[in-house]
Amino acid sequence: MSNPKTEKRNFTSHDVAELAGVSQATVSRVFAGNTKVSEKKRKRIMEAAQKLNYRPNAHARSLITRRSMLIGIVMRTIRNPFYSAVLEIFHDRFSKLGYHLIFINSENENVEEWEIHKLLEYNVAGVIISDALLTQEAEDRFRENGIAVVLFNRYTENSENSVVFCDNYLSAKQIATYLVKTGHRNFAYISGPSHTSITMDRLRGFREVLDGRGISNLHIESGDYTYESGFELAQELMTKNKDIDCIFGGNDIIALGVMDAVRMLGFEVPNDVSIIGFDNIRMTNWASYNLTTWEQPLEGMVDNTVAILLDEINGKESRSKMLVMKGRLVIRNTVKSRK
Amino acid sequence: MSNPKTEKRNFTSHDVAELAGVSQATVSRVFAGNTKVSEKKRKRIMEAAQKLNYRPNAHARSLITRRSMLIGIVMRTIRNPFYSAVLEIFHDRFSKLGYHLIFINSENENVEEWEIHKLLEYNVAGVIISDALLTQEAEDRFRENGIAVVLFNRYTENSENSVVFCDNYLSAKQIATYLVKTGHRNFAYISGPSHTSITMDRLRGFREVLDGRGISNLHIESGDYTYESGFELAQELMTKNKDIDCIFGGNDIIALGVMDAVRMLGFEVPNDVSIIGFDNIRMTNWASYNLTTWEQPLEGMVDNTVAILLDEINGKESRSKMLVMKGRLVIRNTVKSRK
DNA sequence: TAATACAATGAATACGTATTCATTATTAAT
DNA sequence: ATTAATAATGAATACGTATTCATTGTATTA
């Protein structure tokens, strides 16, 4: 297992100190950003460090300070373009702040216990959970260890963690309103997994609007946020219910699947059926789709998530926050006015 | 900055030792997987550890062992679905081996110096560079520190690192051969950035086949592996050269852009123009595309990359390897026989 | 039973840094 | 010039683990 032959010893702050003719403590002060060092010595130290290619050891540093510059980022379905974008933006922000990301792709909806443990072992400064949930036990564990946690784009009623997400209820209301206003009468909603907060909130909003207009024609199917699920469910739905005149997809990927299925069946979009998605991923803008969709304010959501996490890390805020952001409708070419 | 109030002290091996009535050394032996511990004490220790929710501190461990269980994974363009899949698979493999991933999304083609430094600070066991290159200096730095590096899907002539990629030369040859055999005569290749090994190798293979048949009709444009670049270049190309009967895209995303552009111009795919991609990402299978493409043996490439990296980490192999894998043609509906 | 081999254990130490505390150099104030 | 105040510095120590070395306990063999 071990291989002493190739184990090269790095230079340490002691080596730098010796070369610069100062104490290790002073070297440490320079690299920890402590200002209490004379310019003369600082310069000598930096030169020596340069010569030796010295870099402080992050593990030793974390050990003594009991804090690390690591952030755990837990995601599901990184293959979903929306979350790829999320990861990219989080990386950009944290990287600029000097933090590093330990990436974990959880297979299950509930982040597994051992994955939590690993993050605890590394003394991560904070954790972001995206598109997944923590078990009560895991949540407690983080709390015990004083590790900040923010849920991104997902929440549960009983969680005590801070959470940032897009107002699903309101978005769905506005989407429904738009569809009603444009003269649609036979609705379908192909959602993500049915038990999640996202799905339920949207359904509530959607239904509320329809109820308000006395519309009861709402077909509901729940997929799993994949193209295939959207495709198959739409195919089934449109075969049985040829009078459906608009379909709301739980995310853009579903909506694209829906769109292809509907077209395969010979319907025209939007002439025969209107389709609307959610997220505003890049592909919605592709020429063959041009999907009307709901834009989640991704950058803003990430920025706020980062800000909240940092506040909690630095102990500025101990109460958990719930930040609900609004999005906006992006109108392209998949919804037609039927008035 | 610091926040002593919330700094909760974790339990350590000493605490466990005390509770179990043994020495810290013995606790350490249990958690380090050392077998030289009696069953009786092992049990007592595990119970005590359970009670205290003890977990060994990864930083202390890395400090003393001078090796970490961290792998740096450097990617560009995580938004590219191909690389999202790559990341997912790498995570799956390393996670099962007990390693953790520090994710770095490099903005530039050459991984920046400070990003390298960060990885060095964390004493990563190894590094995987995907779709990017190291400067000579960065390469040296890793070598000095005995950190294993494997390049994934990209190489340079003068690199001394191990590298795993798909045989671009051969793939392009086979693709060209297929297109020639199916009766195509006017070729276009919309590649990625022109100076990369990938692009050049493919071009060489492609051209070789055409030259062999005395075909000189090859239009070349280089994009940047985005849909937009494929779309625009194809639009331009097909407007000027209406006789082009097949287009090879540098990756699937480009090919999809090409496809949409060509259709927008009124051509039918594959009746008027054949299109072929590279990678076999999921979207190629979508109903509105059904793109014929070249499959990269993704899982196999990742498995081999992991294996090579582990060998180098464990010092089993010091010479660098170059593993060139073959892919296969996935025939769908975007190439038509013109004989 | 005695002699031997071997397994199990603990004490002590090292890993490389940040930080406290005491000391010395420097500046400001009188 | 003298004192007071402050800034800069170094020695020593702690962080939590793995590991060496010496010691004790246990099993094996003659």
XYZ file of C-alpha atoms (C1' of nucleotides) in Angstrom:
738
model
C 0.000 0.000 0.000
C 2.436 2.654 1.078
C 5.356 3.578 -1.014
C 8.233 5.136 0.845
C 10.346 5.343 -2.278
C 8.281 8.010 -3.895
C 7.312 9.782 -0.716
C 8.909 13.116 -1.169
C 8.965 15.326 1.788
C 7.570 18.780 1.198
C 9.210 21.883 2.465
C 7.609 23.253 5.580
C 7.334 26.569 7.283
C 10.371 25.543 9.300
C 12.452 25.208 6.175
C 11.330 28.586 4.990
C 12.030 30.062 8.399
C 15.539 28.698 8.400
C 16.302 29.943 4.928
C 14.912 33.377 5.721
C 16.577 33.531 9.097
C 13.377 33.975 11.087
C 11.223 31.838 13.311
C 8.560 29.445 12.086
C 5.977 31.555 13.852
C 6.765 34.516 11.693
C 6.498 32.486 8.539
C 3.148 31.261 9.703
C 2.006 34.781 10.345
C 2.869 35.777 6.827
C 0.945 32.960 5.234
C -2.004 33.232 7.554
C -2.438 36.788 6.417
C -1.513 38.199 9.775
C -0.310 41.742 9.355
C 1.962 41.832 12.335
C 5.120 41.269 10.381
C 7.649 43.865 9.314
C 7.945 44.537 5.631
C 11.571 43.584 5.633
C 11.015 40.110 7.002
C 7.899 39.570 4.999
C 9.880 40.126 1.882
C 12.691 37.841 2.958
C 10.161 35.165 3.812
C 8.323 35.422 0.550
C 11.569 35.100 -1.326
C 12.594 32.046 0.621
C 9.170 30.510 0.132
C 9.376 31.126 -3.563
C 12.751 29.469 -3.729
C 11.476 26.357 -2.018
C 8.115 26.344 -3.731
C 6.617 26.382 -0.315
C 2.887 26.066 0.210
C 1.269 25.730 3.615
C -0.129 22.305 4.357
C -3.899 22.525 4.378
C -4.309 19.550 6.670
C -2.024 20.880 9.338
C -3.767 24.178 9.048
C -7.218 22.686 9.363
C -6.084 20.562 12.248
C -4.888 23.463 14.303
C -7.605 25.921 13.362
C -10.404 23.370 13.541
C -11.908 24.816 10.431
C -11.337 23.985 6.822
C -11.839 25.782 3.581
C -13.835 22.897 2.232
C -17.471 22.994 1.274
C -19.398 19.815 0.708
C -21.724 20.019 -2.236
C -24.189 17.208 -2.468
C -26.222 16.771 -5.601
C -28.336 14.238 -7.289
C -28.580 13.876 -11.008
C -25.606 15.935 -12.026
C -26.482 14.779 -15.535
C -29.470 17.069 -15.448
C -28.252 20.171 -17.273
C -29.884 22.406 -14.717
C -27.723 20.961 -11.994
C -24.603 21.000 -14.100
C -25.139 24.704 -14.362
C -25.769 24.906 -10.636
C -22.507 23.167 -9.924
C -20.616 25.382 -12.292
C -21.899 28.535 -10.666
C -21.336 27.317 -7.131
C -17.809 26.418 -8.073
C -17.213 29.825 -9.534
C -18.440 31.606 -6.423
C -16.733 29.471 -3.817
C -13.546 29.302 -5.758
C -13.296 33.067 -5.734
C -13.723 33.002 -1.982
C -10.901 30.532 -1.531
C -13.114 27.589 -0.735
C -12.866 24.194 -2.305
C -15.659 21.905 -3.243
C -15.950 18.300 -2.235
C -18.373 16.985 -4.737
C -20.788 14.261 -3.788
C -23.308 12.825 -6.176
C -25.900 11.209 -3.998
C -27.705 8.327 -5.571
C -30.727 8.541 -3.383
C -33.053 11.270 -2.471
C -31.967 11.085 1.116
C -28.287 11.664 1.447
C -26.779 8.562 2.916
C -25.356 8.431 6.369
C -21.853 7.435 5.372
C -21.642 10.281 2.920
C -22.410 12.627 5.771
C -19.778 11.014 7.890
C -17.177 11.577 5.250
C -17.956 15.259 5.182
C -17.702 15.372 8.950
C -14.320 13.683 8.844
C -13.090 16.440 6.614
C -14.416 19.090 8.901
C -16.115 20.876 6.073
C -16.982 24.463 6.817
C -20.391 24.090 5.274
C -22.598 21.921 3.166
C -24.937 22.593 0.313
C -27.568 20.059 -0.448
C -29.038 20.397 -3.870
C -32.002 18.446 -5.087
C -31.803 16.088 -2.147
C -32.770 15.938 1.489
C -31.150 15.102 4.777
C -32.451 12.527 7.177
C -33.273 13.919 10.582
C -30.271 12.082 11.932
C -27.924 13.568 9.393
C -29.314 16.998 10.097
C -28.697 16.526 13.802
C -25.213 15.326 13.146
C -24.320 18.448 11.252
C -25.887 20.607 13.871
C -23.980 18.865 16.669
C -20.769 19.575 14.862
C -21.633 23.156 14.135
C -21.530 22.687 10.401
C -23.638 25.076 8.383
C -26.075 23.545 5.952
C -28.179 25.159 3.290
C -30.693 23.344 1.154
C -30.847 24.458 -2.427
C -33.992 24.180 -4.478
C -35.668 21.780 -2.132
C -37.112 21.837 1.345
C -39.059 19.909 3.919
C -41.493 21.318 6.414
C -39.685 20.118 9.481
C -36.148 20.999 8.505
C -34.349 23.533 10.622
C -31.816 24.310 7.959
C -31.749 27.370 5.860
C -33.146 26.913 2.445
C -33.196 28.751 -0.847
C -35.591 27.948 -3.606
C -37.786 29.340 -6.277
C -41.362 30.026 -5.320
C -42.960 27.016 -6.873
C -46.432 27.852 -5.757
C -46.353 31.314 -7.225
C -44.586 30.260 -10.395
C -47.176 27.612 -11.052
C -49.913 30.134 -10.435
C -48.449 32.511 -12.942
C -47.909 29.784 -15.463
C -51.474 28.624 -15.065
C -52.719 32.160 -15.313
C -50.800 32.672 -18.512
C -52.208 29.503 -19.991
C -55.730 30.378 -18.981
C -55.407 33.869 -20.332
C -54.198 32.539 -23.651
C -57.377 30.570 -23.921
C -56.420 27.058 -22.888
C -59.065 24.851 -21.386
C -57.713 21.296 -21.126
C -54.667 21.045 -18.954
C -52.043 18.480 -18.232
C -49.184 18.627 -15.761
C -46.375 16.157 -16.081
C -44.510 16.656 -12.880
C -41.460 15.258 -11.146
C -41.816 12.705 -8.337
C -45.180 13.294 -6.761
C -44.332 13.437 -3.067
C -41.787 16.231 -3.214
C -42.381 19.737 -2.003
C -41.683 21.096 -5.447
C -44.338 19.031 -7.123
C -46.943 19.588 -4.462
C -46.464 23.317 -4.263
C -46.721 23.713 -7.974
C -49.763 21.564 -8.152
C -51.399 23.610 -5.469
C -50.700 26.827 -7.300
C -51.741 25.446 -10.630
C -54.948 24.003 -9.315
C -55.866 27.107 -7.423
C -55.902 29.145 -10.582
C -57.906 26.595 -12.519
C -60.378 26.214 -9.689
C -60.787 29.943 -9.636
C -61.950 29.813 -13.242
C -64.051 26.766 -12.757
C -61.781 24.595 -14.847
C -61.568 20.993 -13.759
C -59.819 19.509 -16.757
C -56.416 18.779 -15.317
C -54.581 15.581 -16.049
C -51.693 14.850 -13.776
C -48.879 12.416 -14.327
C -45.656 12.245 -12.448
C -42.364 11.472 -14.090
C -38.818 11.648 -12.819
C -37.404 14.729 -14.476
C -36.021 12.797 -17.422
C -36.676 13.203 -21.100
C -37.848 9.638 -21.309
C -40.451 10.038 -18.627
C -41.784 13.155 -20.280
C -41.851 11.442 -23.637
C -43.647 8.326 -22.494
C -46.155 10.002 -20.265
C -47.057 12.537 -22.904
C -47.478 9.829 -25.476
C -49.818 7.943 -23.207
C -51.673 11.041 -22.190
C -52.223 12.419 -25.659
C -53.285 9.090 -27.025
C -56.033 8.779 -24.473
C -56.946 12.436 -24.257
C -56.803 14.056 -27.627
C -58.467 17.190 -26.388
C -55.639 18.326 -24.147
C -54.534 21.715 -25.384
C -51.604 22.456 -23.110
C -49.034 20.603 -21.086
C -46.913 21.922 -18.261
C -43.683 20.011 -17.726
C -42.097 19.725 -14.297
C -38.784 20.751 -15.764
C -37.447 21.611 -19.165
C -36.101 18.171 -19.852
C -39.528 16.695 -19.307
C -41.056 19.381 -21.467
C -38.672 18.602 -24.296
C -39.625 14.955 -24.074
C -43.244 15.952 -24.099
C -42.706 18.102 -27.117
C -41.048 15.345 -29.103
C -43.726 12.855 -28.144
C -46.528 15.177 -29.077
C -44.940 15.903 -32.417
C -44.377 12.216 -33.072
C -48.082 11.691 -32.614
C -48.702 14.194 -35.355
C -49.685 17.180 -33.288
C -48.197 20.527 -34.008
C -46.643 22.648 -31.316
C -48.003 25.119 -30.479
C -50.859 25.007 -32.966
C -52.469 21.893 -31.541
C -50.856 21.741 -28.140
C -49.041 24.328 -26.089
C -46.117 23.275 -23.974
C -44.397 25.059 -21.169
C -41.370 24.041 -19.167
C -39.483 25.032 -16.036
C -35.868 26.085 -15.391
C -34.867 27.761 -18.630
C -31.901 25.537 -19.364
C -29.873 26.300 -22.435
C -31.478 23.713 -24.623
C -34.832 25.417 -24.392
C -33.347 28.013 -26.669
C -32.349 25.515 -29.309
C -33.870 26.033 -32.693
C -35.910 22.877 -32.798
C -37.538 23.565 -29.475
C -37.793 27.226 -28.607
C -39.561 26.278 -25.456
C -41.568 28.772 -23.477
C -40.549 28.222 -19.911
C -40.157 29.585 -16.429
C -36.756 30.963 -15.648
C -35.308 30.229 -12.279
C -33.014 33.076 -11.232
C -30.124 30.699 -11.000
C -27.279 33.063 -10.348
C -29.259 34.947 -7.771
C -30.266 31.765 -6.046
C -26.678 30.609 -5.886
C -25.421 33.979 -4.705
C -27.942 34.029 -1.911
C -27.214 30.466 -0.942
C -23.536 31.253 -0.721
C -24.191 34.382 1.293
C -26.387 32.574 3.786
C -23.925 29.758 4.138
C -21.079 32.160 4.757
C -23.076 34.002 7.378
C -23.727 30.776 9.159
C -20.131 29.653 8.861
C -18.950 32.886 10.360
C -21.539 32.706 13.077
C -23.199 35.936 12.093
C -26.553 34.301 11.947
C -27.733 31.268 13.771
C -31.412 31.305 12.981
C -32.199 29.501 9.811
C -33.570 31.420 6.908
C -35.977 30.542 4.182
C -35.365 32.525 1.058
C -37.997 32.208 -1.583
C -37.098 33.694 -4.912
C -39.239 34.618 -7.814
C -38.578 33.728 -11.404
C -40.047 35.001 -14.605
C -41.815 33.697 -17.611
C -39.695 33.389 -20.718
C -41.981 33.475 -23.678
C -40.798 31.687 -26.787
C -42.770 29.739 -29.318
C -44.501 26.837 -27.679
C -47.607 28.491 -26.374
C -50.267 29.774 -28.713
C -53.150 32.020 -27.923
C -56.363 30.137 -28.512
C -58.802 32.988 -28.160
C -14.056 35.857 11.236
C -13.703 33.117 13.822
C -16.545 32.181 16.012
C -15.570 30.525 19.254
C -19.155 30.373 20.462
C -20.230 27.743 18.038
C -16.940 25.878 17.934
C -17.908 22.535 19.252
C -15.102 20.252 20.085
C -15.345 16.849 18.487
C -14.620 13.676 20.329
C -11.217 12.269 19.585
C -9.565 8.894 19.718
C -8.434 9.812 23.204
C -12.003 10.205 24.371
C -12.916 6.874 22.872
C -9.854 5.297 24.448
C -10.770 6.601 27.848
C -14.353 5.427 27.616
C -13.291 2.014 26.421
C -10.468 1.747 28.917
C -7.711 1.307 26.386
C -4.929 3.424 24.953
C -5.344 5.894 22.136
C -2.979 3.780 20.075
C -5.340 0.863 20.174
C -8.263 2.988 19.105
C -6.209 4.256 16.240
C -5.336 0.719 15.225
C -8.985 -0.194 15.070
C -9.924 2.715 12.869
C -6.893 2.458 10.666
C -7.934 -1.083 9.836
C -4.975 -2.567 11.574
C -5.757 -6.138 12.545
C -3.549 -6.358 15.569
C -6.293 -5.790 18.067
C -8.072 -8.408 20.159
C -11.711 -8.989 19.382
C -12.682 -8.099 22.908
C -11.127 -4.675 22.829
C -12.174 -4.022 19.302
C -15.754 -4.522 20.358
C -15.426 -2.304 23.403
C -13.855 0.374 21.273
C -16.503 0.241 18.610
C -19.187 0.557 21.233
C -17.526 3.529 22.826
C -17.022 5.129 19.445
C -20.654 4.611 18.613
C -21.712 6.199 21.845
C -19.637 9.283 21.170
C -20.369 9.407 17.465
C -16.672 9.306 16.966
C -15.143 9.697 13.533
C -11.431 9.950 12.897
C -10.279 13.397 11.846
C -9.235 13.245 8.223
C -6.858 16.168 8.518
C -4.927 14.721 11.424
C -4.795 11.460 9.574
C -3.542 13.015 6.378
C -1.037 15.043 8.299
C 0.579 12.065 9.925
C 0.360 9.676 6.997
C 1.334 12.289 4.427
C -1.272 10.945 2.089
C -4.904 11.878 1.694
C -7.921 10.175 0.288
C -8.610 13.136 -1.928
C -8.558 13.156 -5.681
C -8.504 16.385 -7.600
C -10.700 16.319 -10.644
C -10.189 19.185 -13.001
C -12.642 19.757 -15.800
C -13.616 22.396 -18.219
C -17.134 22.866 -19.458
C -18.969 20.797 -16.923
C -22.067 22.063 -18.695
C -21.212 19.843 -21.614
C -23.387 16.762 -21.042
C -20.531 14.494 -21.982
C -18.466 15.805 -19.106
C -21.358 15.764 -16.690
C -21.548 12.066 -17.376
C -17.788 11.764 -16.977
C -17.954 13.415 -13.596
C -20.804 11.231 -12.482
C -18.966 8.053 -13.367
C -15.691 9.164 -11.830
C -17.536 10.011 -8.658
C -19.174 6.633 -8.584
C -15.888 4.774 -8.967
C -13.811 6.807 -6.553
C -16.537 6.981 -3.999
C -16.658 3.199 -3.868
C -12.931 3.165 -3.257
C -13.206 5.542 -0.330
C -11.780 8.518 -2.167
C -13.276 11.951 -2.272
C -13.361 14.342 -5.138
C -12.235 17.915 -5.039
C -13.957 19.358 -8.026
C -12.324 22.097 -10.011
C -13.907 23.673 -13.033
C -11.062 25.267 -14.891
C -12.009 28.219 -16.981
C -9.084 28.003 -19.276
C -7.619 25.294 -21.362
C -4.462 25.347 -19.329
C -5.182 24.682 -15.714
C -4.114 27.698 -13.776
C -1.191 27.692 -11.468
C -3.083 28.651 -8.361
C -5.556 25.877 -8.904
C -2.665 23.469 -8.941
C -1.301 24.971 -5.778
C -4.573 24.414 -4.030
C -4.487 20.767 -4.877
C -0.936 20.538 -3.617
C -1.920 22.167 -0.358
C -4.462 19.460 0.161
C -1.963 16.772 -0.563
C -4.260 15.091 -3.018
C -3.397 11.502 -3.755
C -3.938 11.999 -7.432
C -5.324 14.269 -10.076
C -7.443 13.737 -13.115
C -7.392 16.348 -15.791
C -10.291 16.144 -18.143
C -10.598 18.198 -21.271
C -7.757 20.452 -20.210
C -3.998 20.513 -20.150
C -1.264 21.217 -17.683
C 1.454 23.722 -18.209
C 4.920 22.258 -18.106
C 5.448 23.980 -14.809
C 2.308 22.524 -13.287
C 3.293 19.114 -14.510
C 6.693 19.448 -12.897
C 5.145 20.614 -9.696
C 3.011 17.518 -9.436
C 5.918 15.312 -10.276
C 8.107 16.936 -7.643
C 5.495 16.227 -5.065
C 4.951 12.689 -6.163
C 1.333 13.262 -7.090
C -0.089 10.985 -9.725
C -1.713 12.631 -12.704
C -3.749 11.145 -15.508
C -5.070 13.068 -18.444
C -8.497 12.065 -19.601
C -9.609 12.499 -23.173
C -6.817 14.839 -24.092
C -3.082 14.700 -24.549
C -0.045 16.583 -25.662
C 2.994 15.172 -27.332
C 5.464 16.221 -24.728
C 3.551 15.302 -21.629
C 5.023 12.670 -19.402
C 1.753 11.922 -17.710
C -0.362 8.916 -18.287
C -3.244 9.521 -20.554
C -6.455 7.788 -21.552
C -8.424 8.734 -24.586
C -10.425 7.487 -27.470
C -8.540 6.828 -30.666
C -9.505 9.935 -32.524
C -7.507 9.140 -35.593
C -9.034 5.727 -36.027
C -12.532 6.852 -35.166
C -12.396 9.576 -37.753
C -11.122 7.099 -40.294
C -13.985 4.774 -39.652
C -16.491 7.569 -39.727
C -15.082 8.800 -43.009
C -15.069 5.304 -44.392
C -18.687 4.865 -43.430
C -19.647 8.112 -45.094
C -17.727 7.294 -48.227
C -19.214 3.832 -48.408
C -22.690 5.246 -48.109
C -22.014 7.296 -51.174
C -21.208 10.729 -49.867
C -18.989 12.989 -51.901
C -19.030 16.470 -50.424
C -17.761 16.587 -46.904
C -17.713 19.059 -44.099
C -16.119 18.768 -40.688
C -17.147 21.187 -37.986
C -14.588 20.550 -35.330
C -13.733 21.802 -31.883
C -10.877 24.269 -31.391
C -8.444 23.706 -34.197
C -5.156 23.414 -32.386
C -6.045 20.571 -30.051
C -4.809 17.029 -30.408
C -8.353 15.783 -30.723
C -9.165 17.963 -33.662
C -5.926 17.376 -35.458
C -5.956 13.625 -35.061
C -9.467 13.373 -36.342
C -8.743 15.592 -39.247
C -5.750 13.489 -40.157
C -7.812 10.309 -40.079
C -10.668 11.838 -41.960
C -8.499 13.295 -44.654
C -6.500 10.153 -45.102
C -9.583 8.229 -46.067
C -10.820 10.900 -48.425
C -7.427 11.250 -50.031
C -7.363 7.514 -50.532
C -10.491 7.809 -52.613
C -9.383 10.863 -54.406
C -11.941 13.061 -52.735
C -10.876 16.612 -52.118
C -14.186 18.156 -51.219
C -13.716 18.773 -47.521
C -14.835 21.951 -45.855
C -13.435 22.538 -42.427
C -14.688 24.912 -39.801
C -13.750 24.953 -36.174
C -16.219 25.708 -33.428
C -15.981 25.407 -29.704
C -18.026 22.345 -28.891
C -21.186 24.340 -28.293
C -24.562 24.065 -29.966
C -24.346 27.654 -31.013
C -21.058 27.236 -32.793
C -22.373 24.213 -34.636
C -25.522 26.048 -35.575
C -23.864 29.148 -36.889
C -21.058 27.470 -38.742
C -23.415 25.043 -40.403
C -25.698 27.834 -41.418
C -22.836 29.707 -42.989
C -21.417 26.646 -44.623
C -24.642 25.385 -46.123
C -25.575 28.788 -47.412
C -22.375 29.070 -49.350
C -22.003 25.428 -50.294
C -25.322 23.926 -51.124
C -23.763 20.771 -52.478
C -22.420 19.507 -49.171
C -24.001 16.133 -48.561
C -22.632 15.253 -45.155
C -21.336 16.971 -42.065
C -19.239 15.513 -39.292
C -19.566 17.327 -35.973
C -16.696 17.442 -33.510
C -19.049 16.398 -30.760
C -22.715 15.620 -30.435
C -23.646 19.035 -29.227
C -22.139 20.587 -32.312
C -23.867 18.001 -34.465
C -27.204 18.840 -32.915
C -26.649 22.493 -33.645
C -25.696 21.596 -37.175
C -28.816 19.533 -37.538
C -31.094 22.299 -36.425
C -29.375 24.822 -38.640
C -29.576 22.605 -41.669
C -33.238 21.958 -41.086
C -33.914 25.631 -40.598
C -32.443 26.249 -44.023
C -34.974 23.869 -45.450
C -32.796 20.829 -45.940
C -33.980 17.462 -44.784
C -31.871 15.221 -42.617
C -30.763 12.745 -43.788
C -32.364 13.025 -47.217
C -30.488 16.125 -48.273
C -27.651 16.112 -45.785
C -26.251 13.422 -43.555
C -24.989 14.329 -40.118
C -22.816 12.409 -37.759
C -21.682 13.277 -34.261
C -19.221 12.148 -31.660
C -19.625 10.991 -28.020
C -23.060 9.402 -28.009
C -24.510 11.561 -25.288
C -28.050 10.860 -24.202
C -29.630 13.554 -26.269
C -28.542 11.931 -29.492
C -31.191 9.378 -28.765
C -33.953 11.933 -28.446
C -36.802 11.555 -30.850
C -36.273 14.759 -32.753
C -32.645 14.018 -33.413
C -31.814 10.351 -33.531
C -28.285 11.213 -34.338
C -25.907 8.706 -35.814
C -22.736 9.107 -33.828
C -19.541 7.613 -32.543
C -19.747 6.145 -29.097
C -16.892 6.718 -26.749
C -16.592 3.779 -24.356
C -17.103 6.073 -21.430
C -17.321 3.645 -18.570
C -14.344 1.707 -19.827
C -12.323 4.857 -20.249
C -13.112 5.933 -16.723
C -12.398 2.503 -15.281
C -9.031 2.426 -16.938
C -8.212 5.935 -15.877
C -9.019 5.066 -12.296
C -6.971 1.891 -12.463
C -3.944 3.673 -13.854
C -4.199 6.434 -11.309
C -4.426 3.957 -8.457
C -1.401 2.069 -9.709
C 0.571 5.257 -9.777
C -0.670 6.306 -6.367
C 0.380 3.002 -4.920
C 3.689 3.149 -6.656
C 3.119 -0.010 -8.608
C 3.933 1.697 -11.821
C 6.073 4.698 -12.393
C 6.317 4.743 -16.153
C 3.513 6.663 -17.704
C 1.045 4.871 -19.884
C -0.898 5.891 -22.900
C -4.121 4.001 -23.215
C -5.935 4.460 -26.459
C -9.419 3.056 -26.559
C -11.645 2.286 -29.443
C -15.250 3.281 -29.751
C -17.952 2.148 -32.088
C -20.311 3.606 -34.587
C -23.880 3.970 -33.380
C -26.102 4.032 -36.394
C -29.363 5.893 -36.059
C -31.204 7.971 -38.580
C -29.080 10.864 -39.694
C -27.017 9.242 -42.386
C -28.575 8.094 -45.623
C -27.078 5.883 -48.259
C -26.727 7.860 -51.470
C -25.803 5.064 -53.798
C 7.331 -27.118 33.425
C 10.460 -24.329 30.883
C 11.624 -22.152 26.825
C 10.274 -19.949 22.870
C 7.607 -17.486 19.587
C 4.231 -14.417 18.710
C 0.234 -11.456 19.434
C -1.493 -7.503 21.839
C -0.869 -3.317 24.047
C 0.691 1.308 25.759
C 4.015 5.237 26.080
C 6.069 8.333 23.473
C 6.719 10.796 19.413
C 6.086 13.122 14.846
C 3.275 15.241 11.243
C 3.159 21.019 9.944
C 0.713 24.652 11.290
C -1.519 28.669 14.307
C -1.486 30.949 18.442
C -0.454 32.379 23.245
C 2.703 34.360 26.096
C 6.799 36.489 27.220
C 10.444 39.221 25.452
C 12.713 42.554 22.658
C 12.811 46.352 19.307
C 10.685 50.497 17.924
C 7.983 54.566 18.106
C 5.537 58.245 20.431
C 4.996 61.291 24.160
C 6.670 64.054 27.691
C 16.658 61.888 27.532
C 13.400 59.189 29.741
C 9.238 56.879 30.056
C 5.256 54.857 28.182
C 3.092 52.554 24.710
C 3.100 49.707 20.852
C 4.788 46.693 17.286
C 7.446 42.730 16.071
C 9.345 38.496 17.178
C 10.466 33.808 19.001
C 9.807 29.788 22.162
C 6.698 26.725 23.358
C 2.581 24.348 22.828
C -1.691 22.159 20.923
C -4.423 20.197 17.188
C -5.768 14.464 16.563
C -3.882 10.828 14.496
C -0.446 6.784 13.079
C 3.479 4.402 14.201
C 7.789 2.818 16.454
C 9.649 0.653 20.219
C 9.546 -1.582 24.391
C 6.816 -4.342 27.309
C 3.385 -7.500 28.734
C 0.379 -11.344 27.872
C -0.758 -15.618 25.519
C -0.137 -19.641 22.922
C 3.045 -23.178 21.220
C 6.515 -26.467 21.460
C 9.753 -29.563 23.581
